[in-house]
PDB file of C-alpha atoms in Angstrom:
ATOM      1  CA  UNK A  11      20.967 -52.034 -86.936  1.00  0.00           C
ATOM      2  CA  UNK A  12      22.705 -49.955 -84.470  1.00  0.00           C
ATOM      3  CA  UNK A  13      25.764 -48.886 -82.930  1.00  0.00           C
ATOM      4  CA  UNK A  14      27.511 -47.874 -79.871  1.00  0.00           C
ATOM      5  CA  UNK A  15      31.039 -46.693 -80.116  1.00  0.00           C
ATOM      6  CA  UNK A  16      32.816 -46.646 -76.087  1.00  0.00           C
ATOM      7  CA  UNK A  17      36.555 -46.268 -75.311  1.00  0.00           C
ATOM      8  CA  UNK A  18      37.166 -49.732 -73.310  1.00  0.00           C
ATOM      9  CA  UNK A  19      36.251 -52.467 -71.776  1.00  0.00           C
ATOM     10  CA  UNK A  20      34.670 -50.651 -68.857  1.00  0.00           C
ATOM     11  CA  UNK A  21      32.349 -49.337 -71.253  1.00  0.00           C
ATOM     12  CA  UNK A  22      31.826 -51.938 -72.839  1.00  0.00           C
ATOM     13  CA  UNK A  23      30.280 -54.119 -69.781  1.00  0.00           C
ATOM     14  CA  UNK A  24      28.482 -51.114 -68.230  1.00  0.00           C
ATOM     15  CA  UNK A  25      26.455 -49.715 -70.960  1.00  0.00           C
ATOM     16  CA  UNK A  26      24.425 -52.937 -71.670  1.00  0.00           C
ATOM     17  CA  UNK A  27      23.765 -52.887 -68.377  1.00  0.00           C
ATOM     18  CA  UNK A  28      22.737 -48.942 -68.245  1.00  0.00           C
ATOM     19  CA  UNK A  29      20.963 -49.571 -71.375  1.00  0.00           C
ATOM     20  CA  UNK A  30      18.751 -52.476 -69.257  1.00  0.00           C
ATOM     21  CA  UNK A  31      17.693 -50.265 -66.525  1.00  0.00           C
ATOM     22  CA  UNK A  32      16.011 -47.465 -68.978  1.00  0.00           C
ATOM     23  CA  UNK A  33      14.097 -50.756 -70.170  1.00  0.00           C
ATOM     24  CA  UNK A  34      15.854 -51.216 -73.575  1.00  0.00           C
ATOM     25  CA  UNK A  35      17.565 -54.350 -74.061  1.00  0.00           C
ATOM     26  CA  UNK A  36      20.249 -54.143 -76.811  1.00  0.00           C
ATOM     27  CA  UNK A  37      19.966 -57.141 -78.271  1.00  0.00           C
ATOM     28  CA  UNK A  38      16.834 -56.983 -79.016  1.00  0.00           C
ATOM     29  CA  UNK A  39      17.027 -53.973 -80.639  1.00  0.00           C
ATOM     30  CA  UNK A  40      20.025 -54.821 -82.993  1.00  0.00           C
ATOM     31  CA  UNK A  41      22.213 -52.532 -80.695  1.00  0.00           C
ATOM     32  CA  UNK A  42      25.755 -53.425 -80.698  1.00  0.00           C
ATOM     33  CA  UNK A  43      28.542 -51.900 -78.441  1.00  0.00           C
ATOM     34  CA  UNK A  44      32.240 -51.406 -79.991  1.00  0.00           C
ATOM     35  CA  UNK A  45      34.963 -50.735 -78.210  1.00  0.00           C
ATOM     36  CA  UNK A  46      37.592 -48.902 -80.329  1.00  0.00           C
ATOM     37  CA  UNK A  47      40.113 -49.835 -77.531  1.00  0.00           C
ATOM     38  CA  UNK A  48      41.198 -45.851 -76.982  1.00  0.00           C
ATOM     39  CA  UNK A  49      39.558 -42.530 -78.521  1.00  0.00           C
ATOM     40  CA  UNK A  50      40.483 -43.017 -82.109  1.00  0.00           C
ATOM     41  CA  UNK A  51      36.795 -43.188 -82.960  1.00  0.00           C
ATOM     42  CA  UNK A  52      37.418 -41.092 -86.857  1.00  0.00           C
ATOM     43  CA  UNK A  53      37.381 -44.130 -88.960  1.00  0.00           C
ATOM     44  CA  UNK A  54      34.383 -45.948 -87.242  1.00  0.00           C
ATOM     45  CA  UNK A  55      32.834 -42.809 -87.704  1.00  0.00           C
ATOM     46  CA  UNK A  56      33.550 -42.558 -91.232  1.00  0.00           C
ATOM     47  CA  UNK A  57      32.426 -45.721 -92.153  1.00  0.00           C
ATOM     48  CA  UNK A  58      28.741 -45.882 -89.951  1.00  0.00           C
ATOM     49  CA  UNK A  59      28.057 -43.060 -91.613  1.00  0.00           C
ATOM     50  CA  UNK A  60      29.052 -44.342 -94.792  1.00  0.00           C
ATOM     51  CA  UNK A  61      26.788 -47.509 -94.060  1.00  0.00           C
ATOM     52  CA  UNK A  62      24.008 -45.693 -93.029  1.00  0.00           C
ATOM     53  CA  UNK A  63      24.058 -47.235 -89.960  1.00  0.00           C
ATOM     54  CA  UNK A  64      22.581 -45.090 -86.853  1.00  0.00           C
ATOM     55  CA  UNK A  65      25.692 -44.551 -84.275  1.00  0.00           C
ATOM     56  CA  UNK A  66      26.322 -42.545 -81.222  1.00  0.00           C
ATOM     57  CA  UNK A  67      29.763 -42.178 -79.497  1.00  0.00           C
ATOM     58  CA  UNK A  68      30.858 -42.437 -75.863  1.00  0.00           C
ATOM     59  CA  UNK A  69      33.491 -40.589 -75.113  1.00  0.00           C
ATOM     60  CA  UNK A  70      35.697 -38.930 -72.170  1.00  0.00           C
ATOM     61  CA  UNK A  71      35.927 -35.107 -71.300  1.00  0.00           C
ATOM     62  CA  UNK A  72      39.675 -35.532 -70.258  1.00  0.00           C
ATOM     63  CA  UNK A  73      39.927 -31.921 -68.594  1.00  0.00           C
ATOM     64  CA  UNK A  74      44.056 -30.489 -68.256  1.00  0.00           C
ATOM     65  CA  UNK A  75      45.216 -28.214 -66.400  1.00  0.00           C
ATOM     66  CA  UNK A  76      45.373 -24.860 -67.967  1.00  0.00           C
ATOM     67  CA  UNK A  77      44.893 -26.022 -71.336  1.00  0.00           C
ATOM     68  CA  UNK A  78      41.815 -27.416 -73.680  1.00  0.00           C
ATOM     69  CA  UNK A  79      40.271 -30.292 -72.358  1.00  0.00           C
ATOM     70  CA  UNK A  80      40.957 -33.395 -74.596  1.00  0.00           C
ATOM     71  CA  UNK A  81      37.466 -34.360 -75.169  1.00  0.00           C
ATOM     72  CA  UNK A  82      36.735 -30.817 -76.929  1.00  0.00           C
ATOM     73  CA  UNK A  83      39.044 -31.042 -79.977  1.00  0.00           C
ATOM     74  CA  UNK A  84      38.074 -35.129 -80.132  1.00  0.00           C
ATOM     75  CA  UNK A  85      34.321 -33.992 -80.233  1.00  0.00           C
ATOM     76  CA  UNK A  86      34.656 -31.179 -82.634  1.00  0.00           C
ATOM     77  CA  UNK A  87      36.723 -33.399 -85.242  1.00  0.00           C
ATOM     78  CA  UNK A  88      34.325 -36.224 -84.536  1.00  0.00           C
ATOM     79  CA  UNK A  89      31.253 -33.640 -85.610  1.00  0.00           C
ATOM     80  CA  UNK A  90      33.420 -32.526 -88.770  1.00  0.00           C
ATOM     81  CA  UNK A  91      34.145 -36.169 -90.286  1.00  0.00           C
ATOM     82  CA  UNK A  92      29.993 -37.042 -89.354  1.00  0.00           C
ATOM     83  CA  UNK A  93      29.013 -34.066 -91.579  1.00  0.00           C
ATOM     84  CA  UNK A  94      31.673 -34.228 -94.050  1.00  0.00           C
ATOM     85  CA  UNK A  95      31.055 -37.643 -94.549  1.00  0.00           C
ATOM     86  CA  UNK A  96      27.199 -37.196 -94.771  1.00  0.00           C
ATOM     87  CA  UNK A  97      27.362 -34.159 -96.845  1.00  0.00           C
ATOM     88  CA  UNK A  98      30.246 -34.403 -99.262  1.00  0.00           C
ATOM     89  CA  UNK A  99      31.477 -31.145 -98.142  1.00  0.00           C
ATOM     90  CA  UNK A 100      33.469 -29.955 -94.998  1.00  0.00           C
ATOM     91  CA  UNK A 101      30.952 -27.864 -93.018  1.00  0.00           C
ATOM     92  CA  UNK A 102      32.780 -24.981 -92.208  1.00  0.00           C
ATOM     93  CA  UNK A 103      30.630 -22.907 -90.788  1.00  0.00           C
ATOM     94  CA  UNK A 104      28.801 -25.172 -88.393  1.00  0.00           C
ATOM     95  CA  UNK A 105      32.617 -26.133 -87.142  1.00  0.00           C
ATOM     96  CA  UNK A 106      32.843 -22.269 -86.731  1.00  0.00           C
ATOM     97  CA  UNK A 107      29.736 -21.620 -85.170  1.00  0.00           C
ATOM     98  CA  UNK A 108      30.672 -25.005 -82.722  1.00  0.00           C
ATOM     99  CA  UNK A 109      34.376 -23.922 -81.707  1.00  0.00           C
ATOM    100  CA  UNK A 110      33.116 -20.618 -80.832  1.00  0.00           C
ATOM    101  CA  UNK A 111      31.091 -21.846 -77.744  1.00  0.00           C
ATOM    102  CA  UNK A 112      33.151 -21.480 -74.798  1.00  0.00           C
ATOM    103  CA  UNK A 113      30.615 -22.586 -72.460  1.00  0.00           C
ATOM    104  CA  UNK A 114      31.816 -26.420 -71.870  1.00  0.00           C
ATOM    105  CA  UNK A 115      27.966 -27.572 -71.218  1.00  0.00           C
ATOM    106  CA  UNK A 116      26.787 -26.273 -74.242  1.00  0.00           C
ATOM    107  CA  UNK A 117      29.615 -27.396 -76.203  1.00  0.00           C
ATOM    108  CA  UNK A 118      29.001 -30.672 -75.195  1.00  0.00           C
ATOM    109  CA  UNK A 119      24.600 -30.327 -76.050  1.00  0.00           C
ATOM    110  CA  UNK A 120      25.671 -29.056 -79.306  1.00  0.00           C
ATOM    111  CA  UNK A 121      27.602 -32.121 -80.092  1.00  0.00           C
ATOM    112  CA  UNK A 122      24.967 -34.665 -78.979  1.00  0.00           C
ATOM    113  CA  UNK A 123      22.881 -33.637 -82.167  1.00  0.00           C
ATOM    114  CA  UNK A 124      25.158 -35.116 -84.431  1.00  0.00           C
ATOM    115  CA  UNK A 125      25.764 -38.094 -82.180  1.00  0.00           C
ATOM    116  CA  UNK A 126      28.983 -37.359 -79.692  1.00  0.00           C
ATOM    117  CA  UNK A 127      28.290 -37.586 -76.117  1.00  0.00           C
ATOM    118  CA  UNK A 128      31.097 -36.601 -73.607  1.00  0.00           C
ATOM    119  CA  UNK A 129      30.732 -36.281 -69.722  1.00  0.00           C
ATOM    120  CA  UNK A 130      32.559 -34.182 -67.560  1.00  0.00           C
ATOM    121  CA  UNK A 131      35.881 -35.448 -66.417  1.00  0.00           C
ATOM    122  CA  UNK A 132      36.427 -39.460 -67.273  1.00  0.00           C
ATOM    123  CA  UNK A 133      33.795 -42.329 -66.943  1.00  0.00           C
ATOM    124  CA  UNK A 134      34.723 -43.842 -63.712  1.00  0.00           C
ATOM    125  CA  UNK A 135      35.060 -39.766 -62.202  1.00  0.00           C
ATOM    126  CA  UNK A 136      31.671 -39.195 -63.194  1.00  0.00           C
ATOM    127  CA  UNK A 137      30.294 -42.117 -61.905  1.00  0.00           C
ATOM    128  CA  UNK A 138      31.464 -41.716 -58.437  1.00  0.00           C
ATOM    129  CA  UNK A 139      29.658 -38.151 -58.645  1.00  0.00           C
ATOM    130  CA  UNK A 140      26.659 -38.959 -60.193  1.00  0.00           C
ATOM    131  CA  UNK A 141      25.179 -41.705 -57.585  1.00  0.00           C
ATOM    132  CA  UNK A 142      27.415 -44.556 -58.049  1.00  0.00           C
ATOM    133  CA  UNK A 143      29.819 -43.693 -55.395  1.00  0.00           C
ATOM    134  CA  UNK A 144      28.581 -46.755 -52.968  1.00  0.00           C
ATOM    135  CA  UNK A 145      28.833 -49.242 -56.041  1.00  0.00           C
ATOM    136  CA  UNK A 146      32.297 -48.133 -56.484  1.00  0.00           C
ATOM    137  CA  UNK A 147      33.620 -48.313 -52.914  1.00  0.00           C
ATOM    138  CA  UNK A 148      32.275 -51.323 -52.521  1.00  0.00           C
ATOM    139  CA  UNK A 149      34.656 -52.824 -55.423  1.00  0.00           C
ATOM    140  CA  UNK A 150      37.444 -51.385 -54.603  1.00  0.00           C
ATOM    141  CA  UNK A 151      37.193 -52.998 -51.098  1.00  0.00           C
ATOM    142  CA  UNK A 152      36.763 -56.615 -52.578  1.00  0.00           C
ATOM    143  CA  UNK A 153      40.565 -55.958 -53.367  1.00  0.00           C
ATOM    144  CA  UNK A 154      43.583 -55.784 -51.400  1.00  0.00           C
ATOM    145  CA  UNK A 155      44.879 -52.145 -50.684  1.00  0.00           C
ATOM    146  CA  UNK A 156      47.165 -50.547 -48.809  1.00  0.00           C
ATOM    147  CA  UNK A 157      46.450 -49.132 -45.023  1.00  0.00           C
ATOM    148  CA  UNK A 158      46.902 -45.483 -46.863  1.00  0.00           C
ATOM    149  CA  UNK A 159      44.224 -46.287 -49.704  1.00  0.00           C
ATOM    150  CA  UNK A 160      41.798 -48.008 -47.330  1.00  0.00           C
ATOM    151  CA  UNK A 161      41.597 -44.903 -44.884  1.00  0.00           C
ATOM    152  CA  UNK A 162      41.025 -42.570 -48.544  1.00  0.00           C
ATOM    153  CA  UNK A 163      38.401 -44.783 -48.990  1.00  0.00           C
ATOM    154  CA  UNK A 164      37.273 -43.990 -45.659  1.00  0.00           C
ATOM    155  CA  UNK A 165      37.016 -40.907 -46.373  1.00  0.00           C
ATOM    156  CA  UNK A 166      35.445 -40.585 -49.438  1.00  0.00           C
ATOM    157  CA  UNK A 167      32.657 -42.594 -48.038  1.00  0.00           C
ATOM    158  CA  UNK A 168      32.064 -40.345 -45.622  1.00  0.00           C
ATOM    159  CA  UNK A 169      32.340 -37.487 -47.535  1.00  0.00           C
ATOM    160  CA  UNK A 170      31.847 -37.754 -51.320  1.00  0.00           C
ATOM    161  CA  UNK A 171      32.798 -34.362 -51.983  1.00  0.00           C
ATOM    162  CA  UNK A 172      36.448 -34.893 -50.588  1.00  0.00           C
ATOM    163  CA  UNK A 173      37.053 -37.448 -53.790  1.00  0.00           C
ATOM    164  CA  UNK A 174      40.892 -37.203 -55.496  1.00  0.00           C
ATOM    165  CA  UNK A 175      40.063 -37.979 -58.796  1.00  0.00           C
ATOM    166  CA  UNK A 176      43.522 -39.002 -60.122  1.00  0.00           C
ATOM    167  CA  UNK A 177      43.653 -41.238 -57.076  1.00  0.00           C
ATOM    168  CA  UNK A 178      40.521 -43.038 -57.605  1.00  0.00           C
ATOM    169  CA  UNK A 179      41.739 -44.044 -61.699  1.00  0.00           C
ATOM    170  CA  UNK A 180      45.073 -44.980 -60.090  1.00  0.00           C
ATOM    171  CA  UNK A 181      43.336 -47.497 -57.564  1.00  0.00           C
ATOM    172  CA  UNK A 182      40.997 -48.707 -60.852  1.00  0.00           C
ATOM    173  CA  UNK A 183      43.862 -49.323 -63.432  1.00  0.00           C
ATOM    174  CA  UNK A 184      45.980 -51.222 -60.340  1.00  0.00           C
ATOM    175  CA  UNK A 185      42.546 -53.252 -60.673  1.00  0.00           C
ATOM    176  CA  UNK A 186      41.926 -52.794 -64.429  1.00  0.00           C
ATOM    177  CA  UNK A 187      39.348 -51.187 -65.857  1.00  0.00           C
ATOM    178  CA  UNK A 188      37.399 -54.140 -67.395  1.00  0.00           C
ATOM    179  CA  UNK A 189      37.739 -56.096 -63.899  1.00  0.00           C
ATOM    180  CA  UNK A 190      36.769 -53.595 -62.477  1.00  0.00           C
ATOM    181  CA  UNK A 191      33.265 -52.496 -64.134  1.00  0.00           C
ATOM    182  CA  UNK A 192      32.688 -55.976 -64.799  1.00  0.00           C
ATOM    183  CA  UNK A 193      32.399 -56.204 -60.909  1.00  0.00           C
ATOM    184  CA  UNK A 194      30.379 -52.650 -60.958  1.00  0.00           C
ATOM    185  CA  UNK A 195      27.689 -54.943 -62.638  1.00  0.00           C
ATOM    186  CA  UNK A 196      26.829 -56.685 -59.376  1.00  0.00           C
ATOM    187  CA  UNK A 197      25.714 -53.017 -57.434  1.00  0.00           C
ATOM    188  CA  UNK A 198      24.538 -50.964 -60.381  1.00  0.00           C
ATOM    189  CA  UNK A 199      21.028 -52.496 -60.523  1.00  0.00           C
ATOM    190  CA  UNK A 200      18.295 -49.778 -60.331  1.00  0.00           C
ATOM    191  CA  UNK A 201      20.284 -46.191 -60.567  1.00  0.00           C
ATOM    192  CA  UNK A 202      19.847 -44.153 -63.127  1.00  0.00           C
ATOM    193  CA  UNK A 203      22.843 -44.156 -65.559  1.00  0.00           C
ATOM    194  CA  UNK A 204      24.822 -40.796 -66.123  1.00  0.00           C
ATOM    195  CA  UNK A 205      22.867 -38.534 -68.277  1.00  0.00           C
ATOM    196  CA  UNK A 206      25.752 -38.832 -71.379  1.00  0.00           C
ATOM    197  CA  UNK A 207      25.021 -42.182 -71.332  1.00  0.00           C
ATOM    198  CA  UNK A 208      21.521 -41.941 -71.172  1.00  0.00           C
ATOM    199  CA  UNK A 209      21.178 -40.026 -74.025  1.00  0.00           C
ATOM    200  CA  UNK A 210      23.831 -41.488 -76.240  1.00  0.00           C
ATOM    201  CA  UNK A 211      21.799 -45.321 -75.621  1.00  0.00           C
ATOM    202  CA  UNK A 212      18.664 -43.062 -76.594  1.00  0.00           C
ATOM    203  CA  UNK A 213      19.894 -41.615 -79.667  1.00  0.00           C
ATOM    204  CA  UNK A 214      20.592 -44.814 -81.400  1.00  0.00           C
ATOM    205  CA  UNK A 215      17.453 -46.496 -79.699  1.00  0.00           C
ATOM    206  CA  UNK A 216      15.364 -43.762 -81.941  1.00  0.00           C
ATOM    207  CA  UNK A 217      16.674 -44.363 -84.557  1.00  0.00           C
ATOM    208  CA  UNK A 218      17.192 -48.245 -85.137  1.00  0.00           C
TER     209      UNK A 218
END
């Protein structure tokens, strides 16, 4: 009845369990969540729309230094093939009127009416910042890490602000990423899921 398109695994375990603390179960409501095992979401797109099928997608930011952040092109393409698909014709004007925003929040709130729902930086970044930072230092110490990694940890703890990004992915692929949110299960009980994700679950939920 409904679909969920994530990057990975670690999306793949975590939003079923986001989706149960807002108090909608996803089986019940015909939900499904599909992994498209990188960012290649077009064709899915494509052919949801195609079906008829209500669909949101899940995707990354993926900010670079001094250039366009990954997640902006991906979206805007993403909004193109929805309408194009829906439509018959290539809506060149919306695309205009989209690509013109250069404010990266409104971008991004644009997008999520046609179904594309990016967060800032990358899923586990944004978790750490937005209230999950306990939950995830408490998985990375159920592994084995060097002296250097333990004392970053340290740190972080102690203050979240002080959080290297790029080193916090590094430590989570050395884990993997579908170990490792499969383990996030056990501490995310009762915290509100990032707002992305809360609205992409939503948007499909209202519509199913």
């Amino acid at each position: 009845r409904g679909v969920l398109l994530v990057e990975g695994d670690a999306e793949r375990f975590l939003v079923p369990a986001f989706a149960k603390t807002l108090d909608k179960s996803l089986d019940e409501l015909g939900i499904t969540v599909c992994s498209v095992a990188g960012t290649n979401f077009r064709p899915y797109a494509k052919f949801l729309v195609g079906l008829g099928i209500p669909f949101s997608v899940i995707t990354d930011w993926d900010p670079r230094d001094e250039k366009s952040p990954l997640g902006r092109k991906r979206s805007l393409n993403l909004v193109t093939d929805i309408e194009t698909q829906r439509t018959g014709e290539k809506p060149e004007e919306l695309i205009a009127e989209i690509d013109a925003i250069t404010d990266e929040n409104v971008f991004a709130e644009r997008c999520e009416e046609f179904g594309v729902f990016s967060n800032r930086q990358t899923l586990e970044v944004d978790l750490f910042e937005d209230g999950f930072a306990s939950a995830i230092i408490s998985v990375l110490r159920e592994y084995k890490l060097s002296a250097k990694r333990k004392a970053q940890i340290d740190e972080w703890e102690a203050d979240n602000s002080t959080l290297d990004p790029a080193e916090l992915l590094k430590m989570i692929d050395g884990i993997g990423k579908g170990r490792f949110a499969q383990r996030m299960m056990s501490y995310i009980d009762g915290i509100d899921p990032p707002e992305y994700i809360t609205h992409a679950i939503n948007f499909v939920a209202d519509r199913v």
